[in-house]
Amino acid sequence: MATVTDSGAGAPSAEPAPSGDTLKGFFYALAAYLFWGVQPLYMKLVAHLPTLEVLAHRAIWSVPVALVLLVWLGRTADIRRALRSPRTMLQAAVAAAFVSCNWGIYVWAISVDRVLETALGYYINPLLTVLVGALLLGERMSAAQMVAIGFAVAAVAVLTWDAGGVPWVSLALAGTWAAYAFFKRTLPVGPAQGFFLEVLILLVPALAVAAWFQASGRGHFFDNGGYEAALFIGCGLVTAVPLIVYATGAKLLTLSTIGIMQYIAPTLIFLMAVFVFHEPFSQVKLFAFVLIWIGLAIYTWSFLSRRGAAR
């Protein structure tokens, strides 16, 4: 799930941000965020399958989908240059390792009915990314950003006290995505091209894992008359399509607009967790989410203020 921050620690587009928003860009980005928001519905369909096997097929089938979309959009020149650069491929490999961890936690959490924790993780992510930018890149945080991060820390403390343990799913999702964004920002290609490089690097180990499942008799690809195969192939579609649609739309929007729209997906995930999947939602959890929402409101106000002042 793509995010953007004013710290610069998010994955950048290969082209400069536009001077104004376009309606086409808005609908591209909206489609991507809505898709990400309802993605748990699809992940529930594969919840009965081993997480590792789902991850393997997600990487395998993302490769052809991403390649077709890149060819259609005419964005293959960067790929050829990147494949000839060992440094670029190493950077892509590190990013691929972190996004694999993020995918694994996300798929597993949904399969064991912890969707609410994934929503919290993606709410925390923008604030954690700002913190990463400050700690690792030496970027200055405004007073408002520090207050926003304080609210997030308070929310995590409340949840830790309530559950008797750290909400590690949320923190792991936010942490692995922040690390992914940090390393992805070094790639000298756009986000869509970078995604293709990442899944291309994951292709060989993913094929090995899928082959092991089939050879050991634990594979599900040929089960149920091709139904499971369709689900596995669909994992590539639900992974690659929204990301590349988002990357296309982001080129046609200002960072301020993207910064606000990024909350659409976790909000939909939150609503589905409570009203569709009926996960337990106590008053303590509500209080923790209110703290997060206050922190995000402060962060967004700071983000928009600084962008407006810069313009």
XYZ file of N, CA and C in Angstrom, residues 104-105 108-109 112 114 117 121 156 160 165-175:
63
model
N 3.776 -11.024 3.794
C 3.557 -12.216 4.609
C 2.750 -11.918 5.855
N 3.108 -10.836 6.559
C 2.387 -10.459 7.777
C 0.939 -10.112 7.446
N -1.119 -13.297 6.453
C -1.342 -14.129 7.632
C -2.334 -13.483 8.587
N -2.182 -12.172 8.832
C -3.056 -11.475 9.779
C -4.514 -11.552 9.339
N -6.094 -15.013 9.969
C -6.377 -15.372 11.369
C -7.245 -14.311 12.052
N -7.273 -10.923 12.085
C -6.658 -9.767 12.751
C -6.604 -8.583 11.785
N -5.990 -5.026 13.187
C -4.591 -4.690 13.446
C -3.871 -4.247 12.172
N -1.981 -0.685 11.590
C -0.618 -0.626 11.068
C -0.480 0.363 9.932
N -0.456 3.094 20.858
C 0.198 1.790 20.985
C 0.304 1.390 22.454
N -1.266 -1.907 24.129
C -0.375 -2.825 24.828
C -0.906 -3.133 26.221
N 0.177 -7.142 25.822
C 1.308 -7.377 24.922
C 1.327 -6.332 23.824
N 2.486 -6.164 23.228
C 2.646 -5.166 22.171
C 1.834 -5.576 20.937
N 1.120 -4.640 20.278
C 0.399 -4.966 19.037
C 1.389 -5.151 17.890
N 2.062 -6.289 17.897
C 3.204 -6.487 17.011
C 2.797 -6.559 15.540
N 1.589 -7.031 15.260
C 1.159 -7.097 13.856
C 1.128 -5.697 13.259
N 0.512 -4.761 13.972
C 0.423 -3.379 13.488
C 1.805 -2.763 13.345
N 2.642 -2.941 14.366
C 3.978 -2.346 14.334
C 4.847 -2.989 13.257
N 4.702 -4.305 13.083
C 5.505 -4.987 12.059
C 5.095 -4.548 10.660
N 3.787 -4.395 10.429
C 3.323 -3.917 9.125
C 3.833 -2.509 8.844
N 3.685 -1.633 9.831
C 4.153 -0.255 9.649
C 5.664 -0.209 9.493
N 6.375 -1.003 10.295
C 7.837 -0.988 10.249
C 8.411 -1.533 8.961
